[in-house]
Amino acid sequence: MSSPHTYTVGDRVTIDPTVARASTRGVTYRVTRLLPVNVIVEPVNGGRPAKVNPTYLRPAPTADSTTTTDSSSTGGGTHSGEWTMIHEAPLHPGTLVTVAGAGWKQPPGELYVVLRDTGNGRVSLVPLGGNNGRYWRGVSRHLLTTVDPTRVRLDPEQTT
């Protein structure tokens, strides 16, 4: 079963900043091929093509035709609205959160603990109670909802 495409060949798009990697965030692409489920996009300014699910694409801003990925431009220049979304105050380690949204495959409503947040829009987290030393890195802050720990209720273990 294939998903319906909302884009056509030649459309200018960007990858949703909540799921984009640092190297693809803010880059303007042109749709070059439609596949049964995904689409192939190529950077407008040249570069390597990417295969992307169309649910992760957004129409590119019409006024911005010269988006670059120069990492040296992170020092306070004028950027689109994404800049303010990416640089939020970091969450403190130990903050309780839930995770849901595009690209998150775990069941919604489960509790997670923030391990690290460097303020770049991505966090590392672990399920509450641990996961045998495993954890998720690079989870978008936009997928997180902070949970007030006073609202968490612990039921005592029942012995039978």
mmCIF file of C-alpha atoms in Angstrom:
data_model
loop_
_atom_site.group_PDB
_atom_site.id
_atom_site.type_symbol
_atom_site.label_atom_id
_atom_site.label_comp_id
_atom_site.label_asym_id
_atom_site.label_seq_id
_atom_site.Cartn_x
_atom_site.Cartn_y
_atom_site.Cartn_z
ATOM 1 C CA MET A 1 0.000 0.000 0.000
ATOM 2 C CA SER A 2 1.541 3.293 -1.036
ATOM 3 C CA SER A 3 0.999 6.670 0.547
ATOM 4 C CA PRO A 4 -0.454 9.521 -1.508
ATOM 5 C CA HIS A 5 2.129 12.104 -2.571
ATOM 6 C CA THR A 6 1.427 15.737 -1.837
ATOM 7 C CA TYR A 7 4.474 16.921 -3.776
ATOM 8 C CA THR A 8 5.320 16.782 -7.465
ATOM 9 C CA VAL A 9 8.638 16.665 -9.302
ATOM 10 C CA GLY A 10 10.216 20.128 -9.208
ATOM 11 C CA ASP A 11 8.639 21.272 -5.926
ATOM 12 C CA ARG A 12 10.947 23.066 -3.484
ATOM 13 C CA VAL A 13 10.865 21.555 0.008
ATOM 14 C CA THR A 14 12.716 21.400 3.325
ATOM 15 C CA ILE A 15 12.908 18.541 5.814
ATOM 16 C CA ASP A 16 10.857 19.099 8.965
ATOM 17 C CA PRO A 17 13.331 20.502 11.552
ATOM 18 C CA THR A 18 11.925 18.222 14.258
ATOM 19 C CA VAL A 19 13.218 15.137 12.418
ATOM 20 C CA ALA A 20 16.064 16.579 10.317
ATOM 21 C CA ARG A 21 19.696 15.862 11.036
ATOM 22 C CA ALA A 22 21.963 18.809 11.724
ATOM 23 C CA SER A 23 23.408 18.522 8.208
ATOM 24 C CA THR A 24 19.966 18.664 6.538
ATOM 25 C CA ARG A 25 18.220 21.170 8.816
ATOM 26 C CA GLY A 26 17.313 24.329 6.894
ATOM 27 C CA VAL A 27 18.535 23.020 3.508
ATOM 28 C CA THR A 28 16.214 23.692 0.564
ATOM 29 C CA TYR A 29 15.659 20.683 -1.710
ATOM 30 C CA ARG A 30 13.974 20.066 -5.055
ATOM 31 C CA VAL A 31 11.851 16.935 -5.536
ATOM 32 C CA THR A 32 13.400 14.911 -8.392
ATOM 33 C CA ARG A 33 11.625 11.521 -8.262
ATOM 34 C CA LEU A 34 8.477 10.026 -6.796
ATOM 35 C CA LEU A 35 8.804 6.476 -5.494
ATOM 36 C CA PRO A 36 5.898 4.273 -4.327
ATOM 37 C CA VAL A 37 6.286 5.468 -0.725
ATOM 38 C CA ASN A 38 9.202 7.930 -0.543
ATOM 39 C CA VAL A 39 10.497 10.773 -2.699
ATOM 40 C CA ILE A 40 14.012 11.565 -3.890
ATOM 41 C CA VAL A 41 15.115 15.141 -3.198
ATOM 42 C CA GLU A 42 18.315 16.965 -4.185
ATOM 43 C CA PRO A 43 19.706 20.111 -2.557
ATOM 44 C CA VAL A 44 19.005 23.215 -4.647
ATOM 45 C CA ASN A 45 22.608 24.413 -4.154
ATOM 46 C CA GLY A 46 24.029 21.057 -5.209
ATOM 47 C CA GLY A 47 24.930 18.052 -3.166
ATOM 48 C CA ARG A 48 23.929 14.521 -2.445
ATOM 49 C CA PRO A 49 20.318 13.408 -3.079
ATOM 50 C CA ALA A 50 18.269 11.948 -0.237
ATOM 51 C CA LYS A 51 15.338 9.539 -0.022
ATOM 52 C CA VAL A 52 12.697 10.943 2.340
ATOM 53 C CA ASN A 53 9.190 9.981 3.387
ATOM 54 C CA PRO A 54 6.932 12.845 2.201
ATOM 55 C CA THR A 55 5.360 13.171 5.660
ATOM 56 C CA TYR A 56 8.690 14.656 6.817
ATOM 57 C CA LEU A 57 8.787 17.323 4.089
ATOM 58 C CA ARG A 58 7.545 20.901 4.323
ATOM 59 C CA PRO A 59 7.131 23.434 1.505
ATOM 60 C CA ALA A 60 10.230 25.602 1.230
ATOM 61 C CA PRO A 61 9.897 29.308 2.030
ATOM 62 C CA THR A 62 9.542 31.177 -1.263
ATOM 63 C CA ALA A 63 11.718 34.143 -0.232
ATOM 64 C CA ASP A 64 14.689 32.006 0.841
ATOM 65 C CA SER A 65 16.437 30.597 -2.212
ATOM 66 C CA THR A 66 20.009 30.619 -0.898
ATOM 67 C CA THR A 67 19.905 28.441 2.206
ATOM 68 C CA THR A 68 23.331 27.135 3.157
ATOM 69 C CA THR A 69 24.585 24.531 5.583
ATOM 70 C CA ASP A 70 27.774 26.359 6.533
ATOM 71 C CA SER A 71 28.431 25.382 10.140
ATOM 72 C CA SER A 72 30.392 28.578 10.700
ATOM 73 C CA SER A 73 27.193 30.593 10.298
ATOM 74 C CA THR A 74 25.901 29.574 13.735
ATOM 75 C CA GLY A 75 27.089 32.731 15.429
ATOM 76 C CA GLY A 76 24.023 34.939 15.589
ATOM 77 C CA GLY A 77 23.343 35.658 11.930
ATOM 78 C CA THR A 78 19.812 36.001 10.672
ATOM 79 C CA HIS A 79 18.140 32.629 10.272
ATOM 80 C CA SER A 80 14.588 31.483 9.735
ATOM 81 C CA GLY A 81 12.295 30.826 12.700
ATOM 82 C CA GLU A 82 13.996 27.466 13.174
ATOM 83 C CA TRP A 83 16.936 29.164 14.878
ATOM 84 C CA THR A 84 14.914 30.112 17.935
ATOM 85 C CA MET A 85 13.287 26.676 18.090
ATOM 86 C CA ILE A 86 16.636 24.907 18.046
ATOM 87 C CA HIS A 87 18.297 26.995 20.765
ATOM 88 C CA GLU A 88 16.040 26.561 23.770
ATOM 89 C CA ALA A 89 17.193 26.453 27.369
ATOM 90 C CA PRO A 90 18.476 22.922 28.018
ATOM 91 C CA LEU A 91 16.404 20.480 30.044
ATOM 92 C CA HIS A 92 18.031 19.424 33.298
ATOM 93 C CA PRO A 93 19.275 15.839 33.575
ATOM 94 C CA GLY A 94 16.640 13.787 35.359
ATOM 95 C CA THR A 95 13.689 15.695 33.876
ATOM 96 C CA LEU A 96 10.715 13.384 33.351
ATOM 97 C CA VAL A 97 9.192 13.472 29.844
ATOM 98 C CA THR A 98 6.906 11.650 27.429
ATOM 99 C CA VAL A 99 7.762 11.314 23.738
ATOM 100 C CA ALA A 100 5.385 11.267 20.769
ATOM 101 C CA GLY A 101 5.372 12.458 17.183
ATOM 102 C CA ALA A 102 6.706 11.830 13.710
ATOM 103 C CA GLY A 103 9.512 9.303 13.654
ATOM 104 C CA TRP A 104 9.055 8.069 17.247
ATOM 105 C CA LYS A 105 8.230 4.365 17.116
ATOM 106 C CA GLN A 106 7.831 3.591 20.831
ATOM 107 C CA PRO A 107 4.352 3.557 22.433
ATOM 108 C CA PRO A 108 3.115 7.021 23.467
ATOM 109 C CA GLY A 109 2.549 7.763 27.123
ATOM 110 C CA GLU A 110 5.601 5.935 28.449
ATOM 111 C CA LEU A 111 7.847 7.898 30.796
ATOM 112 C CA TYR A 112 11.462 8.734 29.975
ATOM 113 C CA VAL A 113 14.266 10.487 31.861
ATOM 114 C CA VAL A 114 16.475 13.086 30.180
ATOM 115 C CA LEU A 115 20.137 12.133 30.415
ATOM 116 C CA ARG A 116 21.695 15.004 28.477
ATOM 117 C CA ASP A 117 20.561 18.144 26.657
ATOM 118 C CA THR A 118 23.230 20.384 25.190
ATOM 119 C CA GLY A 119 20.779 23.042 24.021
ATOM 120 C CA ASN A 120 20.995 22.184 20.301
ATOM 121 C CA GLY A 121 17.415 20.899 20.040
ATOM 122 C CA ARG A 122 18.305 17.243 20.636
ATOM 123 C CA VAL A 123 18.395 15.205 23.859
ATOM 124 C CA SER A 124 19.513 11.798 25.090
ATOM 125 C CA LEU A 125 16.974 9.909 27.162
ATOM 126 C CA VAL A 126 16.303 6.534 28.765
ATOM 127 C CA PRO A 127 13.018 4.854 29.749
ATOM 128 C CA LEU A 128 12.121 5.367 33.392
ATOM 129 C CA GLY A 129 13.545 2.368 35.225
ATOM 130 C CA GLY A 130 16.366 1.840 32.712
ATOM 131 C CA ASN A 131 16.855 -0.279 29.625
ATOM 132 C CA ASN A 132 19.932 -2.468 30.294
ATOM 133 C CA GLY A 133 22.286 0.439 29.664
ATOM 134 C CA ARG A 134 20.692 1.393 26.338
ATOM 135 C CA TYR A 135 19.335 4.863 25.623
ATOM 136 C CA TRP A 136 18.191 7.051 22.737
ATOM 137 C CA ARG A 137 20.450 9.839 21.462
ATOM 138 C CA GLY A 138 19.448 12.737 19.255
ATOM 139 C CA VAL A 139 15.726 12.796 20.068
ATOM 140 C CA SER A 140 14.174 16.094 18.968
ATOM 141 C CA ARG A 141 13.012 18.417 21.750
ATOM 142 C CA HIS A 142 9.840 19.017 19.730
ATOM 143 C CA LEU A 143 8.744 15.439 20.414
ATOM 144 C CA LEU A 144 9.021 15.845 24.199
ATOM 145 C CA THR A 145 6.408 16.824 26.735
ATOM 146 C CA THR A 146 7.694 17.583 30.233
ATOM 147 C CA VAL A 147 5.876 15.705 33.012
ATOM 148 C CA ASP A 148 5.363 17.207 36.452
ATOM 149 C CA PRO A 149 6.876 14.598 38.807
ATOM 150 C CA THR A 150 4.305 15.401 41.517
ATOM 151 C CA ARG A 151 1.620 13.977 39.223
ATOM 152 C CA VAL A 152 3.298 10.569 38.980
ATOM 153 C CA ARG A 153 1.682 7.996 41.236
ATOM 154 C CA LEU A 154 3.591 4.947 42.386
ATOM 155 C CA ASP A 155 1.592 1.896 43.383
ATOM 156 C CA PRO A 156 3.245 -0.329 45.999
ATOM 157 C CA GLU A 157 4.134 -3.798 44.787
ATOM 158 C CA GLN A 158 1.446 -6.289 45.622
ATOM 159 C CA THR A 159 2.408 -9.615 47.144
ATOM 160 C CA THR A 160 0.205 -12.578 46.392
#
